[in-house]
mmCIF file with all atom_site columns, C-alpha atoms in Angstrom:
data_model
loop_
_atom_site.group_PDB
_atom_site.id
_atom_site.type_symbol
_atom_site.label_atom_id
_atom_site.label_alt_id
_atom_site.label_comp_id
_atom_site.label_asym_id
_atom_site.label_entity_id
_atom_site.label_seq_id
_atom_site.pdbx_PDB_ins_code
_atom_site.Cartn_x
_atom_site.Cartn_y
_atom_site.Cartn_z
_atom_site.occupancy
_atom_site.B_iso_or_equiv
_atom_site.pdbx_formal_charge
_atom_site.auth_seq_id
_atom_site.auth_comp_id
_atom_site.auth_asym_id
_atom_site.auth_atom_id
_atom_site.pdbx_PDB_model_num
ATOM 1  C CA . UNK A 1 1  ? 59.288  112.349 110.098 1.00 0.00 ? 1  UNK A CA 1
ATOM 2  C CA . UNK A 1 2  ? 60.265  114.768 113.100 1.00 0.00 ? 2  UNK A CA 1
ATOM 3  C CA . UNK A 1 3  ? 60.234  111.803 115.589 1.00 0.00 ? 3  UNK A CA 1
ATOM 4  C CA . UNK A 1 4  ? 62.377  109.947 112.874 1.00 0.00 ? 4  UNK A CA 1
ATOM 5  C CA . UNK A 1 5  ? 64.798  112.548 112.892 1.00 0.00 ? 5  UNK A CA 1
ATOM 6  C CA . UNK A 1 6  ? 65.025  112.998 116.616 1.00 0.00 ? 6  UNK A CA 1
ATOM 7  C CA . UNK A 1 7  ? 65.878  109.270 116.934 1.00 0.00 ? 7  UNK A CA 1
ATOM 8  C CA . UNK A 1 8  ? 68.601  109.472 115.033 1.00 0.00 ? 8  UNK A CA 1
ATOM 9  C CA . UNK A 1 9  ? 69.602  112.686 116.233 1.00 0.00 ? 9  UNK A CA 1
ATOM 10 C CA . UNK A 1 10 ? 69.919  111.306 119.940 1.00 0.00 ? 10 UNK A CA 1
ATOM 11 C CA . UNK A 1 11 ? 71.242  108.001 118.685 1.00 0.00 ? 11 UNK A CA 1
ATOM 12 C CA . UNK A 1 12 ? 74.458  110.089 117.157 1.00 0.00 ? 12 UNK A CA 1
ATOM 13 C CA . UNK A 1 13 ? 74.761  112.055 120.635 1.00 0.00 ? 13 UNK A CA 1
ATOM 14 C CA . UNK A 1 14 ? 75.082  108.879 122.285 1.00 0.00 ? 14 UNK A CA 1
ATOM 15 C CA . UNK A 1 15 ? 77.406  107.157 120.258 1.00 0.00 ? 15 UNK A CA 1
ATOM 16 C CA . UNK A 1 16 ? 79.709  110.614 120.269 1.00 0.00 ? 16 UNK A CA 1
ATOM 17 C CA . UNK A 1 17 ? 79.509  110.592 124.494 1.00 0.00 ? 17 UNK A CA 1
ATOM 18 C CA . UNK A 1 18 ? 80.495  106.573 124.161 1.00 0.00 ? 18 UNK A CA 1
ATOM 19 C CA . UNK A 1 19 ? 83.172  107.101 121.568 1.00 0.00 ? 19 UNK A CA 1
ATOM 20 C CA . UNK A 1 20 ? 84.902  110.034 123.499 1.00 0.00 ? 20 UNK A CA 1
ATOM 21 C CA . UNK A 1 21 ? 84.338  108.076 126.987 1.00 0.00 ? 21 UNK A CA 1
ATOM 22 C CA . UNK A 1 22 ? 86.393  104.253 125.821 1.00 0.00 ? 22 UNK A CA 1
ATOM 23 C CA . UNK A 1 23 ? 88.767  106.318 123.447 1.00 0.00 ? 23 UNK A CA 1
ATOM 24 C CA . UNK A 1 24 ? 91.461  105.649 125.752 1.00 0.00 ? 24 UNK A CA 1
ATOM 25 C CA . UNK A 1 25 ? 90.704  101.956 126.839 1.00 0.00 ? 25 UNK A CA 1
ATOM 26 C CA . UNK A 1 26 ? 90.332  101.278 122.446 1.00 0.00 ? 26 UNK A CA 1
ATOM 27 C CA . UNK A 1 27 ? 93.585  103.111 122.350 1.00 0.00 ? 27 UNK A CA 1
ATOM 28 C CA . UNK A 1 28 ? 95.111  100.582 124.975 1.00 0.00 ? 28 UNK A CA 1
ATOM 29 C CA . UNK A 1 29 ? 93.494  97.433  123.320 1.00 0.00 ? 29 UNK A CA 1
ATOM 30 C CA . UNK A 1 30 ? 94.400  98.411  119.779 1.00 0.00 ? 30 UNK A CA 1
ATOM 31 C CA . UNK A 1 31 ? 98.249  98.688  121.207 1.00 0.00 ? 31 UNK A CA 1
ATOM 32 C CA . UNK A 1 32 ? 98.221  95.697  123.228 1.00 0.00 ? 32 UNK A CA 1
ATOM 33 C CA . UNK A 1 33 ? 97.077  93.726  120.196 1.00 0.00 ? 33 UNK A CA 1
ATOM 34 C CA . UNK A 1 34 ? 99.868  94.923  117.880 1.00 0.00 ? 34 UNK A CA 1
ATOM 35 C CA . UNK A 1 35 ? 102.882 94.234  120.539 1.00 0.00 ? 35 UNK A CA 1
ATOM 36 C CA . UNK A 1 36 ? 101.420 90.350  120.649 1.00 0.00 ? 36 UNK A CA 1
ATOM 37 C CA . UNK A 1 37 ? 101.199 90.414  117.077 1.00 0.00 ? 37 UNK A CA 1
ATOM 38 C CA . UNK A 1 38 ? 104.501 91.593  117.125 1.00 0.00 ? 38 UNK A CA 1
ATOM 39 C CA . UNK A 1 39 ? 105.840 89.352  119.298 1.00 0.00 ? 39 UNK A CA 1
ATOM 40 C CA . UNK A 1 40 ? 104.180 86.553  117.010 1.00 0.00 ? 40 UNK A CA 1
ATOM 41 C CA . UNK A 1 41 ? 106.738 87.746  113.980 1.00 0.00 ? 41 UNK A CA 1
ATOM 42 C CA . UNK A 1 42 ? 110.040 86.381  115.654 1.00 0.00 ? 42 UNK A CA 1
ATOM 43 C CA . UNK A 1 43 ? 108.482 82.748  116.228 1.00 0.00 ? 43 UNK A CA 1
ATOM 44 C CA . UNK A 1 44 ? 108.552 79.744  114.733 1.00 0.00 ? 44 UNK A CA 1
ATOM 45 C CA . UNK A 1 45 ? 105.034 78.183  115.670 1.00 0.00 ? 45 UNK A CA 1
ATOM 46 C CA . UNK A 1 46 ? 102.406 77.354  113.167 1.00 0.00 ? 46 UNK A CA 1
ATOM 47 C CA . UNK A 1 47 ? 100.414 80.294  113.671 1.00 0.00 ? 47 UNK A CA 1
ATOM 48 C CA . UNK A 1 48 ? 103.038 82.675  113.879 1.00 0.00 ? 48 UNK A CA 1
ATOM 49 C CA . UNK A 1 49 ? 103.713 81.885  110.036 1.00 0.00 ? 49 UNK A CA 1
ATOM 50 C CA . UNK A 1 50 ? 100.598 82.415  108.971 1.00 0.00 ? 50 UNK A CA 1
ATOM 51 C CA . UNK A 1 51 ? 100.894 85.579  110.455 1.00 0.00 ? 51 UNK A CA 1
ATOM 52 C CA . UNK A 1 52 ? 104.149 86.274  109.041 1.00 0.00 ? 52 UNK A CA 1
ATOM 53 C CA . UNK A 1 53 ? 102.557 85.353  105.192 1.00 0.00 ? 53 UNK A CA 1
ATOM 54 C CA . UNK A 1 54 ? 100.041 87.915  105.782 1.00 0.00 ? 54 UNK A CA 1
ATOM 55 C CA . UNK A 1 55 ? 102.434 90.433  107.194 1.00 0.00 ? 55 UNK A CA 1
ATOM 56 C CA . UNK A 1 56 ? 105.004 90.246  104.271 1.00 0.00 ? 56 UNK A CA 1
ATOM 57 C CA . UNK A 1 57 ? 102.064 90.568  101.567 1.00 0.00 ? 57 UNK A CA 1
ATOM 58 C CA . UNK A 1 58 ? 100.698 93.660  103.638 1.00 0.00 ? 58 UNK A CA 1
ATOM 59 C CA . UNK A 1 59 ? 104.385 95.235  104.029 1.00 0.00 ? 59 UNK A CA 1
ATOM 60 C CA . UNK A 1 60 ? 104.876 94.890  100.457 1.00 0.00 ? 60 UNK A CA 1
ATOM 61 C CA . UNK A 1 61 ? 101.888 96.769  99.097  1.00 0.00 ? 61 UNK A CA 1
ATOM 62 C CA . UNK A 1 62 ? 102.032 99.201  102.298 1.00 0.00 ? 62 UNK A CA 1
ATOM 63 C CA . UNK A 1 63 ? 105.977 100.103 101.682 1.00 0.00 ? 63 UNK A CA 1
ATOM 64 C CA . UNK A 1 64 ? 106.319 99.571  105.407 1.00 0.00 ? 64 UNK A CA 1
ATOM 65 C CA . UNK A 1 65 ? 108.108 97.144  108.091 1.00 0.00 ? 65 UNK A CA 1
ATOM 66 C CA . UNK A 1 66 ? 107.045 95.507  111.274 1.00 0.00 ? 66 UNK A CA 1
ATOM 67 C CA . UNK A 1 67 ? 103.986 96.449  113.511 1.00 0.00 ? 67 UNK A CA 1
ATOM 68 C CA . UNK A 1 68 ? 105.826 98.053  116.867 1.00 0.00 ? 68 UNK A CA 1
ATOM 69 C CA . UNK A 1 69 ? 109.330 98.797  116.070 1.00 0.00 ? 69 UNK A CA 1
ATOM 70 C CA . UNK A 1 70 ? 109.933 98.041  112.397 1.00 0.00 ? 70 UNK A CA 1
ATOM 71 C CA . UNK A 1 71 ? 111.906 95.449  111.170 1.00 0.00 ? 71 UNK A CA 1
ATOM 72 C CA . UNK A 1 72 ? 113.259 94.374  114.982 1.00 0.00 ? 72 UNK A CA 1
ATOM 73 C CA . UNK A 1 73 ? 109.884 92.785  115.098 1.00 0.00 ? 73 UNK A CA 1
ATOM 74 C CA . UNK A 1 74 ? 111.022 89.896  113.049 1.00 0.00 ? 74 UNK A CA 1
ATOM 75 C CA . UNK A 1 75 ? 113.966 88.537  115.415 1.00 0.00 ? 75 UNK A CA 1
ATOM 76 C CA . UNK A 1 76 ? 116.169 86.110  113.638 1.00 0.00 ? 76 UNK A CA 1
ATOM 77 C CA . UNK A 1 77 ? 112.989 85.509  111.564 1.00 0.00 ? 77 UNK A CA 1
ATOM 78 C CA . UNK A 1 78 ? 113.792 88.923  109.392 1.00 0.00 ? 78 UNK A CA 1
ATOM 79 C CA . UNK A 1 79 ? 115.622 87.261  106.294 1.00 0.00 ? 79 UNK A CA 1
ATOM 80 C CA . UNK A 1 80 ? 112.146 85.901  105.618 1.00 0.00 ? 80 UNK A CA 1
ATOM 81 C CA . UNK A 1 81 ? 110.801 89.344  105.350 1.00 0.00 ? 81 UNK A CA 1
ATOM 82 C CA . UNK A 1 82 ? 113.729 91.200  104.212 1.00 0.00 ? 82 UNK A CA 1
ATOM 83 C CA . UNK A 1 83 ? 112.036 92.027  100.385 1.00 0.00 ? 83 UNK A CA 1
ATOM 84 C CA . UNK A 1 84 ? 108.837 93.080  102.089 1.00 0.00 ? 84 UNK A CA 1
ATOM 85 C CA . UNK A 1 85 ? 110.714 95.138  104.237 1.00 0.00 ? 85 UNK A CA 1
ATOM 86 C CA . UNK A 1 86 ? 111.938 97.870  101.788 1.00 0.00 ? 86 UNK A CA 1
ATOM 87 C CA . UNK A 1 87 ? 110.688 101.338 102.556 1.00 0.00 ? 87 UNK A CA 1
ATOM 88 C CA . UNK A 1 88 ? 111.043 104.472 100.974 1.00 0.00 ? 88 UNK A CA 1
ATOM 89 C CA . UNK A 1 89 ? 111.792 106.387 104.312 1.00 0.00 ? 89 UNK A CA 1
ATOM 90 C CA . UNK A 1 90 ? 113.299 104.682 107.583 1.00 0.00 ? 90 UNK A CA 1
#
């Protein structure tokens, strides 16, 4: 039972020293995700609108807009999203 604990003791140290060492490079992938996303929102392709269904469905129960910088995301694609778009603060 000791041993057991120790495992799992050591096993929680070592994900900590991981977690705290690629916090920054998870930071950077986590933002260079959302600005392609974001870039996906003011285009016309195939993929981009599936993208765009998802994002006005989660804007609409979230009460927010865009992923980077709000409703500029959308480009000339925004009158799509406008509804979704309504938030209570800017």
């Amino acid at each position: 039972f000791f041993i057991g604990l120790l495992l799992i003791l050591l096993l929680q140290l070592a994900a900590g020293i991981l977690g705290a060492a690629f916090k920054s490079e998870s930071s950077r992938l986590l933002n260079e995700t959302l600005h392609e996303n974001a870039k996906l929102l003011a285009q016309s392709t195939p993929e981009a609108k599936e993208l765009q269904q998802a994002m006005i469905s989660l804007q609409t129960e979230l009460k927010c807009c865009g992923l980077v910088y709000g409703a500029q995301d959308w480009g000339d694609n925004f009158n799509e999203a406008r509804d979704s778009c309504k938030c209570p603060d800017t």
